[in-house]
Short mmCIF file of C-alpha atoms in Angstrom, two decimals:
data_model
loop_
_atom_site.label_atom_id
_atom_site.label_comp_id
_atom_site.label_asym_id
_atom_site.label_seq_id
_atom_site.Cartn_x
_atom_site.Cartn_y
_atom_site.Cartn_z
CA MET P 12 15.27 -0.25 29.26
CA GLN P 13 14.38 -3.94 29.81
CA ILE P 14 11.41 -2.91 31.94
CA MET P 15 10.11 -0.67 29.16
CA ILE P 16 10.66 -3.40 26.54
CA ASN P 17 8.61 -5.87 28.58
CA GLU P 18 5.87 -3.30 29.20
CA ILE P 19 5.56 -2.45 25.51
CA LYS P 20 5.45 -6.13 24.54
CA ASN P 21 2.57 -6.61 26.98
CA TRP P 22 0.70 -3.58 25.59
CA ILE P 23 1.09 -4.94 22.07
CA GLN P 24 -0.24 -8.37 23.07
CA GLU P 25 -3.25 -6.76 24.78
CA ALA P 26 -3.84 -4.48 21.78
CA ALA P 27 -3.74 -7.52 19.50
CA GLU P 28 -6.37 -9.21 21.67
CA ILE P 29 -8.63 -6.17 21.30
CA ILE P 30 -8.21 -6.32 17.53
CA LYS P 31 -8.88 -10.06 17.28
CA LYS P 32 -12.01 -9.75 19.44
CA GLU P 33 -13.30 -6.97 17.19
CA ILE P 34 -12.65 -9.08 14.09
CA ALA P 35 -14.62 -11.93 15.69
CA LYS P 36 -17.50 -9.57 16.60
CA ASN P 37 -17.62 -8.45 12.97
CA ASP P 38 -19.48 -5.15 13.51
CA MET P 39 -16.71 -2.68 12.81
CA THR P 40 -17.49 0.97 12.02
CA VAL P 41 -15.51 2.12 8.99
CA ASP P 42 -15.10 5.81 8.15
CA THR P 43 -13.08 7.57 5.47
CA LYS P 44 -10.50 10.28 6.18
CA GLU P 45 -8.85 12.16 3.30
CA ASP P 46 -10.36 10.10 0.47
CA ARG P 47 -12.45 6.97 -0.11
CA LYS P 48 -9.36 4.72 0.17
CA ASP P 49 -8.09 6.28 3.41
CA LEU P 50 -9.99 4.34 6.05
CA VAL P 51 -10.22 4.46 9.81
CA THR P 52 -12.28 2.15 12.02
CA ASN P 53 -13.47 2.29 15.60
CA VAL P 54 -10.81 -0.37 16.25
CA ASP P 55 -7.91 1.88 15.16
CA LYS P 56 -9.17 4.53 17.59
CA GLN P 57 -9.87 2.10 20.42
CA VAL P 58 -6.41 0.52 20.13
CA GLN P 59 -4.67 3.90 20.05
CA ASP P 60 -6.63 5.03 23.14
CA PHE P 61 -5.66 1.82 24.93
CA LEU P 62 -1.98 2.28 24.08
CA ILE P 63 -1.99 5.95 25.11
CA GLU P 64 -3.53 5.00 28.46
CA GLN P 65 -0.76 2.44 29.08
CA MET P 66 1.90 4.96 28.05
CA HIS P 67 0.52 7.60 30.39
CA ASP P 68 0.44 5.14 33.27
CA PHE P 69 4.01 4.09 32.53
CA ASP P 70 5.42 7.60 32.02
CA PRO P 71 3.07 10.56 32.60
CA GLU P 72 5.74 12.94 31.21
CA ALA P 73 6.09 11.20 27.84
CA LYS P 74 4.80 12.92 24.72
CA ILE P 75 2.73 11.00 22.22
CA LEU P 76 2.43 11.17 18.44
CA GLY P 77 -0.20 8.86 16.93
CA GLU P 78 -2.11 8.42 13.70
CA GLU P 79 -5.65 8.79 15.05
CA ASN P 80 -7.83 10.99 17.27
CA GLY P 81 -6.06 14.28 16.54
CA ARG P 82 -2.75 13.13 18.02
CA ASP P 83 -1.00 13.40 14.64
CA GLN P 84 1.08 16.54 15.27
CA LEU P 85 4.02 17.03 17.61
CA THR P 86 6.59 19.81 17.45
CA ASP P 87 8.56 19.26 20.66
CA PHE P 88 10.61 16.02 20.56
CA SER P 89 12.53 16.69 23.79
CA GLY P 90 12.31 14.06 26.52
CA ARG P 91 10.60 10.74 25.76
CA VAL P 92 8.23 10.44 22.80
CA PHE P 93 6.06 7.44 21.98
CA ILE P 94 5.01 7.18 18.33
CA ILE P 95 2.03 4.93 17.62
CA ASP P 96 0.37 3.40 14.59
CA PRO P 97 -2.44 1.40 16.21
CA ILE P 98 -3.30 -0.40 12.95
CA ASP P 99 -0.89 0.08 10.04
CA GLY P 100 -2.59 -1.16 6.88
CA THR P 101 -6.18 -0.31 7.85
CA LEU P 102 -7.40 -1.05 4.31
CA ASN P 103 -6.00 -4.60 4.60
CA PHE P 104 -7.43 -4.89 8.12
CA VAL P 105 -10.92 -3.99 6.85
CA LEU P 106 -10.86 -5.96 3.59
CA GLU P 107 -8.55 -8.89 4.36
CA GLN P 108 -8.53 -9.20 8.16
CA GLU P 109 -4.81 -9.87 7.76
CA ASN P 110 -1.64 -8.14 6.50
CA PHE P 111 -1.70 -5.31 9.07
CA CYS P 112 0.59 -4.34 11.96
CA ILE P 113 0.71 -2.57 15.29
CA MET P 114 3.73 -0.23 15.44
CA ILE P 115 5.25 1.57 18.41
CA ALA P 116 8.48 3.58 18.56
CA VAL P 117 10.26 5.18 21.51
CA TYR P 118 12.36 8.26 20.86
CA GLU P 119 14.40 10.08 23.53
CA GLU P 120 15.80 13.55 22.94
CA ASP P 121 15.04 13.14 19.24
CA LYS P 122 16.93 9.82 18.95
CA GLY P 123 15.33 6.47 18.12
CA LYS P 124 15.67 4.12 21.09
CA LEU P 125 13.24 1.27 20.44
CA GLY P 126 11.00 0.11 17.62
CA PHE P 127 8.25 -2.55 17.64
CA ILE P 128 6.38 -3.86 14.58
CA TYR P 129 3.86 -6.63 15.23
CA ASN P 130 2.25 -8.60 12.42
CA VAL P 131 -0.92 -9.34 14.38
CA MET P 132 -2.45 -12.28 12.49
CA GLU P 133 0.92 -13.95 11.84
CA ASP P 134 1.98 -13.38 15.49
CA THR P 135 5.44 -12.10 14.49
CA LEU P 136 7.04 -9.33 16.56
CA LEU P 137 10.09 -7.45 15.34
CA TRP P 138 11.57 -5.27 18.04
CA GLY P 139 14.82 -3.68 19.15
CA GLY P 140 17.07 -0.69 18.78
CA PRO P 141 20.70 0.44 18.62
CA GLU P 142 21.40 -0.41 22.28
CA VAL P 143 19.83 -3.86 22.44
CA GLY P 144 19.97 -5.26 18.89
CA VAL P 145 17.02 -6.43 16.81
CA PHE P 146 14.92 -9.50 17.43
CA ILE P 147 12.19 -11.49 15.75
CA ASN P 148 10.14 -12.74 18.69
CA GLU P 149 13.04 -13.80 21.00
CA GLU P 150 15.54 -14.62 18.26
CA ASN P 151 18.37 -12.16 17.55
CA LEU P 152 18.41 -10.94 13.93
CA PRO P 153 21.74 -10.56 12.13
CA VAL P 154 22.66 -7.55 10.00
CA PRO P 155 21.11 -8.41 6.60
CA ALA P 156 23.44 -9.17 3.68
CA ASP P 157 24.32 -5.95 1.83
CA LEU P 158 22.51 -6.97 -1.39
CA ASN P 159 22.81 -4.69 -4.39
CA LEU P 160 19.69 -3.49 -6.17
CA ALA P 161 19.80 -6.28 -8.79
CA GLU P 162 19.88 -9.00 -6.14
CA GLY P 163 16.66 -8.35 -4.24
CA LEU P 164 12.99 -7.40 -4.17
CA VAL P 165 11.82 -3.80 -3.79
CA GLY P 166 8.66 -2.91 -1.87
CA MET P 167 6.97 0.09 -3.43
CA ASN P 168 4.00 2.43 -3.23
CA SER P 169 1.65 1.92 -6.21
CA SER P 170 1.26 5.60 -7.01
CA MET P 171 5.02 6.30 -7.08
CA TYR P 172 5.51 3.23 -9.28
CA ARG P 173 2.69 4.17 -11.67
CA LYS P 174 3.91 7.76 -12.04
CA ASN P 175 7.57 6.69 -12.18
CA SER P 176 8.26 9.25 -9.44
CA TYR P 177 11.99 9.62 -8.79
CA ASN P 178 12.72 6.87 -11.35
CA ALA P 179 10.74 4.33 -9.31
CA GLN P 180 10.09 2.17 -12.38
CA LEU P 181 13.79 1.98 -13.17
CA MET P 182 14.53 1.00 -9.55
CA ALA P 183 11.98 -1.79 -9.87
CA GLU P 184 13.30 -2.87 -13.27
CA ARG P 185 16.89 -3.11 -12.02
CA SER P 186 15.80 -5.09 -8.95
CA MET P 187 14.51 -8.68 -9.03
CA GLY P 188 10.93 -7.47 -8.79
CA VAL P 189 8.48 -5.08 -7.17
CA ARG P 190 6.12 -6.00 -4.35
CA MET P 191 3.13 -4.08 -2.95
CA SER P 192 1.53 -5.14 0.31
CA GLY P 193 -0.39 -2.03 1.33
CA CYS P 194 1.27 -2.07 4.75
CA ALA P 195 4.47 -0.18 5.63
CA GLY P 196 5.02 -2.42 8.64
CA LEU P 197 5.08 -5.58 6.51
CA GLU P 198 7.46 -3.98 4.01
CA LEU P 199 9.78 -2.88 6.81
CA ILE P 200 9.66 -6.32 8.44
CA SER P 201 10.73 -7.87 5.11
CA LEU P 202 13.55 -5.34 4.73
CA ILE P 203 14.77 -5.78 8.31
CA ARG P 204 14.74 -9.57 7.94
CA GLY P 205 16.77 -9.37 4.71
CA LYS P 206 13.92 -10.74 2.55
CA ARG P 207 13.73 -7.51 0.52
CA ASN P 208 16.55 -5.11 -0.28
CA ALA P 209 14.60 -1.84 -0.47
CA TYR P 210 11.36 -0.01 0.25
CA VAL P 211 10.13 3.24 -1.32
CA SER P 212 6.86 4.90 -0.35
CA SER P 213 5.06 8.00 0.84
CA LEU P 214 4.84 7.70 4.61
CA ALA P 215 3.77 9.50 7.76
CA PRO P 216 5.96 9.53 10.91
CA TRP P 217 4.04 6.66 12.59
CA ASP P 218 4.63 4.57 9.43
CA TYR P 219 8.43 4.87 9.51
CA ALA P 220 9.31 5.62 13.17
CA ALA P 221 9.54 2.06 14.52
CA GLY P 222 11.13 0.63 11.38
CA SER P 223 13.76 3.37 11.22
CA VAL P 224 14.99 2.59 14.73
CA MET P 225 15.55 -1.06 13.81
CA LEU P 226 17.04 -0.26 10.39
CA ASP P 227 19.48 2.06 12.13
CA ALA P 228 20.46 -0.66 14.58
CA LEU P 229 21.24 -2.97 11.63
CA ASN P 230 23.31 -0.42 9.67
CA MET P 231 20.69 -0.17 6.93
CA LYS P 232 20.19 3.17 5.17
CA PHE P 233 17.03 5.30 5.23
CA SER P 234 16.14 8.92 4.54
CA ASN P 235 13.62 11.04 2.74
CA ILE P 236 13.81 10.67 -1.03
CA GLU P 237 16.12 13.68 -1.35
CA GLY P 238 18.61 11.98 0.98
CA GLY P 239 17.84 14.25 3.94
CA PRO P 240 16.72 13.34 7.45
CA LEU P 241 13.06 12.43 8.02
CA LYS P 242 11.03 15.36 9.34
CA PHE P 243 8.50 13.56 11.59
CA ASN P 244 6.04 16.18 10.43
CA GLY P 245 3.44 15.11 7.89
CA ARG P 246 3.76 12.70 5.01
CA GLU P 247 6.99 12.52 3.01
CA ARG P 248 8.67 10.31 0.42
CA PHE P 249 10.63 7.62 2.24
CA ILE P 250 13.42 5.39 1.01
CA ALA P 251 15.14 2.57 2.91
CA ALA P 252 17.52 -0.09 1.64
CA THR P 253 20.71 -2.03 2.15
CA PRO P 254 23.71 0.36 1.99
CA THR P 255 24.64 -0.70 -1.56
CA ALA P 256 21.09 -0.67 -2.95
CA TYR P 257 20.48 2.69 -1.25
CA LYS P 258 23.47 4.22 -3.06
CA GLU P 259 22.30 2.83 -6.42
CA MET P 260 18.74 4.05 -5.87
CA MET P 261 19.83 7.54 -4.80
CA GLN P 262 21.79 7.78 -8.07
CA LEU P 263 18.58 6.96 -9.95
CA VAL P 264 16.70 9.56 -7.87
CA GLY P 265 19.36 12.12 -8.87
CA GLN P 266 18.86 11.32 -12.56
CA ALA P 267 15.04 11.47 -12.39
CA GLN P 268 12.99 14.01 -14.34
CA ASN P 269 10.05 14.01 -11.93
CA MET M 71 -12.91 -38.87 -5.55
CA GLN M 72 -12.36 -38.86 -1.77
CA ILE M 73 -9.48 -41.33 -2.18
CA MET M 74 -7.80 -39.07 -4.72
CA ILE M 75 -8.31 -36.01 -2.50
CA ASN M 76 -6.63 -37.75 0.42
CA GLU M 77 -3.79 -38.97 -1.79
CA ILE M 78 -3.10 -35.50 -3.18
CA LYS M 79 -3.17 -33.96 0.29
CA ASN M 80 -0.54 -36.49 1.39
CA TRP M 81 1.65 -35.75 -1.66
CA ILE M 82 1.47 -32.04 -0.90
CA GLN M 83 2.46 -32.56 2.73
CA GLU M 84 5.42 -34.71 1.69
CA ALA M 85 6.42 -32.19 -0.99
CA ALA M 86 6.31 -29.43 1.63
CA GLU M 87 8.61 -31.47 3.86
CA ILE M 88 11.11 -31.78 1.00
CA ILE M 89 10.99 -28.00 0.51
CA LYS M 90 11.42 -27.20 4.21
CA LYS M 91 14.36 -29.60 4.49
CA GLU M 92 16.03 -27.94 1.51
CA ILE M 93 15.51 -24.50 3.05
CA ALA M 94 17.13 -25.75 6.27
CA LYS M 95 20.08 -27.25 4.33
CA ASN M 96 20.58 -23.86 2.65
CA ASP M 97 22.64 -25.08 -0.34
CA MET M 98 20.11 -24.59 -3.11
CA THR M 99 21.22 -24.47 -6.76
CA VAL M 100 19.58 -21.52 -8.52
CA ASP M 101 19.51 -21.27 -12.34
CA THR M 102 17.85 -18.79 -14.65
CA LYS M 103 15.40 -19.74 -17.41
CA GLU M 104 14.14 -17.11 -19.88
CA ASP M 105 15.73 -14.10 -18.16
CA ARG M 106 17.61 -13.18 -14.99
CA LYS M 107 14.36 -12.85 -13.00
CA ASP M 108 12.95 -16.20 -14.14
CA LEU M 109 14.48 -18.61 -11.64
CA VAL M 110 14.41 -22.34 -11.13
CA THR M 111 16.10 -24.28 -8.35
CA ASN M 112 17.00 -27.91 -7.83
CA VAL M 113 14.11 -27.93 -5.33
CA ASP M 114 11.47 -27.01 -7.97
CA LYS M 115 12.71 -29.93 -10.09
CA GLN M 116 13.00 -32.34 -7.17
CA VAL M 117 9.47 -31.55 -5.96
CA GLN M 118 7.99 -31.93 -9.45
CA ASP M 119 9.75 -35.29 -9.91
CA PHE M 120 8.42 -36.45 -6.54
CA LEU M 121 4.87 -35.43 -7.44
CA ILE M 122 5.05 -37.05 -10.88
CA GLU M 123 6.20 -40.30 -9.29
CA GLN M 124 3.23 -40.28 -6.90
CA MET M 125 0.86 -39.50 -9.76
CA HIS M 126 2.22 -42.34 -11.88
CA ASP M 127 1.87 -44.76 -8.98
CA PHE M 128 -1.69 -43.60 -8.38
CA ASP M 129 -2.80 -43.58 -12.03
CA PRO M 130 -0.31 -44.80 -14.65
CA GLU M 131 -2.67 -43.64 -17.43
CA ALA M 132 -2.87 -40.01 -16.29
CA LYS M 133 -1.20 -37.31 -18.38
CA ILE M 134 0.93 -34.69 -16.70
CA LEU M 135 1.58 -31.02 -17.44
CA GLY M 136 4.15 -29.35 -15.19
CA GLU M 137 6.29 -26.23 -15.11
CA GLU M 138 9.74 -27.89 -14.97
CA ASN M 139 11.86 -30.60 -16.60
CA GLY M 140 10.39 -30.30 -20.10
CA ARG M 141 6.89 -31.29 -19.00
CA ASP M 142 5.45 -27.90 -19.96
CA GLN M 143 3.56 -28.89 -23.13
CA LEU M 144 0.46 -31.05 -23.48
CA THR M 145 -1.88 -31.18 -26.45
CA ASP M 146 -4.15 -34.10 -25.55
CA PHE M 147 -6.40 -33.31 -22.57
CA SER M 148 -8.53 -36.47 -22.87
CA GLY M 149 -8.71 -38.73 -19.82
CA ARG M 150 -7.20 -37.57 -16.54
CA VAL M 151 -4.63 -34.77 -16.52
CA PHE M 152 -2.60 -33.64 -13.51
CA ILE M 153 -1.26 -30.07 -13.75
CA ILE M 154 1.60 -29.22 -11.40
CA ASP M 155 3.40 -26.11 -10.24
CA PRO M 156 5.92 -27.56 -7.78
CA ILE M 157 6.91 -24.12 -6.45
CA ASP M 158 4.79 -21.19 -7.58
CA GLY M 159 6.67 -17.98 -6.73
CA THR M 160 10.21 -19.33 -7.12
CA LEU M 161 11.67 -15.82 -6.84
CA ASN M 162 10.01 -15.42 -3.43
CA PHE M 163 11.11 -18.93 -2.45
CA VAL M 164 14.75 -18.09 -3.25
CA LEU M 165 14.82 -14.55 -1.84
CA GLU M 166 12.25 -14.65 0.98
CA GLN M 167 11.90 -18.33 1.88
CA GLU M 168 8.19 -17.57 2.16
CA ASN M 169 5.26 -16.40 0.01
CA PHE M 170 5.31 -19.38 -2.37
CA CYS M 171 2.86 -22.22 -3.05
CA ILE M 172 2.57 -25.78 -4.28
CA MET M 173 -0.27 -26.10 -6.81
CA ILE M 174 -1.90 -29.21 -8.24
CA ALA M 175 -4.99 -29.45 -10.47
CA VAL M 176 -6.90 -32.48 -11.72
CA TYR M 177 -8.73 -32.22 -15.02
CA GLU M 178 -10.83 -35.00 -16.54
CA GLU M 179 -11.92 -34.88 -20.18
CA ASP M 180 -10.89 -31.24 -20.30
CA LYS M 181 -12.99 -30.27 -17.24
CA GLY M 182 -11.55 -29.01 -13.94
CA LYS M 183 -12.31 -31.52 -11.18
CA LEU M 184 -10.04 -30.59 -8.28
CA GLY M 185 -7.66 -27.78 -7.40
CA PHE M 186 -5.12 -27.55 -4.56
CA ILE M 187 -3.09 -24.46 -3.59
CA TYR M 188 -0.83 -24.84 -0.56
CA ASN M 189 0.88 -21.85 1.07
CA VAL M 190 3.79 -23.89 2.39
CA MET M 191 5.26 -21.64 5.09
CA GLU M 192 1.85 -20.50 6.35
CA ASP M 193 0.54 -24.09 6.28
CA THR M 194 -2.72 -23.09 4.58
CA LEU M 195 -4.30 -25.45 2.04
CA LEU M 196 -7.10 -24.36 -0.26
CA TRP M 197 -8.64 -27.26 -2.09
CA GLY M 198 -11.85 -28.36 -3.76
CA GLY M 199 -13.85 -28.35 -6.94
CA PRO M 200 -17.36 -28.12 -8.38
CA GLU M 201 -18.43 -31.52 -7.03
CA VAL M 202 -17.13 -31.23 -3.47
CA GLY M 203 -17.07 -27.50 -2.67
CA VAL M 204 -14.04 -25.47 -1.63
CA PHE M 205 -12.21 -25.73 1.69
CA ILE M 206 -9.50 -23.96 3.61
CA ASN M 207 -7.80 -26.77 5.48
CA GLU M 208 -10.93 -28.65 6.64
CA GLU M 209 -13.26 -25.66 6.80
CA ASN M 210 -15.83 -25.15 4.03
CA LEU M 211 -15.49 -21.80 2.27
CA PRO M 212 -18.63 -19.85 1.32
CA VAL M 213 -19.15 -18.18 -2.06
CA PRO M 214 -17.38 -14.80 -1.62
CA ALA M 215 -19.51 -11.65 -1.54
CA ASP M 216 -19.99 -10.29 -5.06
CA LEU M 217 -18.01 -7.08 -4.42
CA ASN M 218 -17.88 -4.51 -7.16
CA LEU M 219 -14.54 -3.18 -8.37
CA ALA M 220 -14.63 -0.13 -6.07
CA GLU M 221 -15.13 -2.28 -2.98
CA GLY M 222 -12.03 -4.47 -3.03
CA LEU M 223 -8.33 -4.96 -3.65
CA VAL M 224 -6.95 -6.04 -7.03
CA GLY M 225 -3.91 -8.28 -7.34
CA MET M 226 -1.88 -7.36 -10.40
CA ASN M 227 1.22 -8.16 -12.42
CA SER M 228 3.77 -5.31 -12.19
CA SER M 229 4.50 -5.17 -15.91
CA MET M 230 0.82 -4.93 -16.93
CA TYR M 231 0.30 -2.23 -14.31
CA ARG M 232 3.37 -0.23 -15.36
CA LYS M 233 2.43 -0.37 -19.07
CA ASN M 234 -1.26 0.19 -18.35
CA SER M 235 -2.00 -2.88 -20.48
CA TYR M 236 -5.73 -3.32 -21.06
CA ASN M 237 -6.44 -0.30 -18.82
CA ALA M 238 -4.83 -2.02 -15.82
CA GLN M 239 -4.08 1.32 -14.13
CA LEU M 240 -7.70 2.38 -14.38
CA MET M 241 -8.81 -0.96 -12.91
CA ALA M 242 -6.45 -0.37 -9.99
CA GLU M 243 -7.55 3.25 -9.59
CA ARG M 244 -11.23 2.31 -9.45
CA SER M 245 -10.56 -0.45 -6.92
CA MET M 246 -9.52 0.12 -3.29
CA GLY M 247 -5.90 -0.55 -4.16
CA VAL M 248 -3.44 -2.72 -6.04
CA ARG M 249 -1.39 -5.52 -4.48
CA MET M 250 1.60 -7.42 -5.90
CA SER M 251 2.84 -10.56 -4.19
CA GLY M 252 4.89 -12.22 -6.94
CA CYS M 253 2.94 -15.46 -6.50
CA ALA M 254 -0.18 -16.40 -8.48
CA GLY M 255 -1.13 -18.95 -5.83
CA LEU M 256 -1.24 -16.33 -3.08
CA GLU M 257 -3.29 -13.97 -5.25
CA LEU M 258 -5.75 -16.74 -6.08
CA ILE M 259 -6.01 -17.79 -2.43
CA SER M 260 -6.90 -14.19 -1.52
CA LEU M 261 -9.50 -14.03 -4.30
CA ILE M 262 -11.04 -17.38 -3.42
CA ARG M 263 -11.25 -16.39 0.26
CA GLY M 264 -12.97 -13.10 -0.61
CA LYS M 265 -10.06 -10.97 0.63
CA ARG M 266 -9.48 -9.51 -2.85
CA ASN M 267 -12.04 -8.92 -5.59
CA ALA M 268 -9.84 -9.41 -8.66
CA TYR M 269 -6.55 -10.65 -10.08
CA VAL M 270 -4.97 -9.73 -13.43
CA SER M 271 -1.69 -11.20 -14.63
CA SER M 272 0.22 -13.01 -17.35
CA LEU M 273 0.10 -16.69 -16.43
CA ALA M 274 1.03 -20.17 -17.61
CA PRO M 275 -1.42 -23.09 -17.31
CA TRP M 276 0.15 -24.41 -14.06
CA ASP M 277 -0.33 -20.92 -12.56
CA TYR M 278 -4.08 -20.77 -13.16
CA ALA M 279 -5.21 -24.43 -13.39
CA ALA M 280 -5.80 -25.14 -9.69
CA GLY M 281 -7.22 -21.71 -8.92
CA SER M 282 -9.63 -21.82 -11.86
CA VAL M 283 -11.20 -25.06 -10.64
CA MET M 284 -11.93 -23.50 -7.24
CA LEU M 285 -13.07 -20.17 -8.70
CA ASP M 286 -15.49 -22.09 -10.91
CA ALA M 287 -16.85 -23.99 -7.92
CA LEU M 288 -17.56 -20.64 -6.18
CA ASN M 289 -19.25 -18.97 -9.17
CA MET M 290 -16.40 -16.52 -9.62
CA LYS M 291 -15.52 -15.38 -13.15
CA PHE M 292 -12.23 -16.02 -14.97
CA SER M 293 -11.04 -16.00 -18.58
CA ASN M 294 -8.23 -14.77 -20.75
CA ILE M 295 -8.14 -10.99 -20.99
CA GLU M 296 -10.18 -11.00 -24.21
CA GLY M 297 -12.98 -12.81 -22.37
CA GLY M 298 -12.31 -16.17 -24.07
CA PRO M 299 -11.54 -19.55 -22.52
CA LEU M 300 -8.02 -20.23 -21.22
CA LYS M 301 -5.92 -22.16 -23.72
CA PHE M 302 -3.73 -24.25 -21.38
CA ASN M 303 -1.00 -23.74 -23.93
CA GLY M 304 1.72 -21.24 -23.10
CA ARG M 305 1.50 -18.00 -21.21
CA GLU M 306 -1.56 -15.76 -21.61
CA ARG M 307 -3.17 -12.72 -19.99
CA PHE M 308 -5.46 -13.93 -17.21
CA ILE M 309 -8.28 -12.13 -15.44
CA ALA M 310 -10.35 -13.41 -12.51
CA ALA M 311 -12.81 -11.56 -10.30
CA THR M 312 -16.15 -11.52 -8.58
CA PRO M 313 -18.94 -11.55 -11.20
CA THR M 314 -19.64 -7.81 -10.81
CA ALA M 315 -16.00 -6.70 -10.75
CA TYR M 316 -15.30 -8.98 -13.75
CA LYS M 317 -18.01 -7.23 -15.78
CA GLU M 318 -16.66 -3.78 -14.85
CA MET M 319 -13.08 -4.79 -15.66
CA MET M 320 -14.01 -6.32 -19.02
CA GLN M 321 -15.67 -3.01 -19.94
CA LEU M 322 -12.37 -1.25 -19.16
CA VAL M 323 -10.51 -3.86 -21.24
CA GLY M 324 -12.88 -3.12 -24.14
CA GLN M 325 -12.14 0.60 -23.88
CA ALA M 326 -8.34 0.14 -23.69
CA GLN M 327 -5.97 1.52 -26.32
CA ASN M 328 -3.25 -1.09 -25.73
#
């Protein structure tokens, strides 16, 4: 596993170099996908292609699920699966040139083995899994304090908050405050580091795959909003929190009208 | 003015050292002010006292308006006024140990002369004013592109967004997305750097004083939510944006039911 960890760290560093060079060149091509706020750039595609190439070289048998280039469906999770978000937070990447992440997860026989979330412009890598522990760069991260809902900050999707989906507004009200970064990777980094106590959003598999592996390794709770396992098939409502905050939030979900 | 700029930069660096030492000591005293989410720590007070001492040494005649220690009212803005937020984003400071700022503004005869916003943990200083221009660290910042509302990200206060105050939800909907950081300084840095096109919140004078000076120097628009001048007296609804986005948002404010 150490060989694979080192390989993936190298891929991420090289991918980050590609991204930084493209930012410096400043001639990105931006296209929309499902709506005018759902962006993809030539850089997202280029980085995913680069990562897939490395993954194929490393393990020609591995299956790949990725956000771009028609790689976004996978039904067979047997063997080794790499799950890629080449640029998580593309809107921030395009508009802010910061606050975006590269995310890679490794699953084997349907079980999360390794997760990597790299905040590119801040140069912060969170990585690890149940067998190796979780690290920020090379420093081991402890299990975060089991804060209750009232003791911490909740990251949240703006649409769920606005519509009060699943009592989202009440969750926010009972917490210390709501935060919105526009980047699942950043929210998950904050949760994993114990700087937030919860995160609620509508996510695709490549948004939650890497984070889930690390949350699992730190005894944090996560599921779809109904409390069931994540489907790794299309977008679904995602909730993750400290064990105590998770229990409180799932009670609020149960009492919700919408 | 150059002497004062250098002095203030030194104060900010020393204040940041105090804050970082206190984080390392990890025995902060946290109290609540108006409600359980309105926090103040011994560090906020200590940093404000330190800054006031430097200001008195530099100019014994100067008046001071600051968030803590009963310095939060000032009626006479003649002569030189220093406006201080020792730690903007105290909730983030306590819970995240990041995403907070030191802010200092200098007003003379009621006119903004200099503003300083320092993202302590990122080590990014925005500073400047109408007479000297605006800088990030030592690099001159250009006037941001005059993005319209649909082209950029809007920073927003969670309560105004939830209640749809002044059509806040429609502003967010027409933009590329809404962001909430829990720190006015960070939102204003993003706006001043052209990474966001607008910011709407409920702010006290020490929250908007430094940012306003720099926004003014870059021909950006800001006012209270009714379009009038800021009162520097208690909390009020604040709006700031690129000139085009400001015009669009003020139209939405005019059409609002609440």
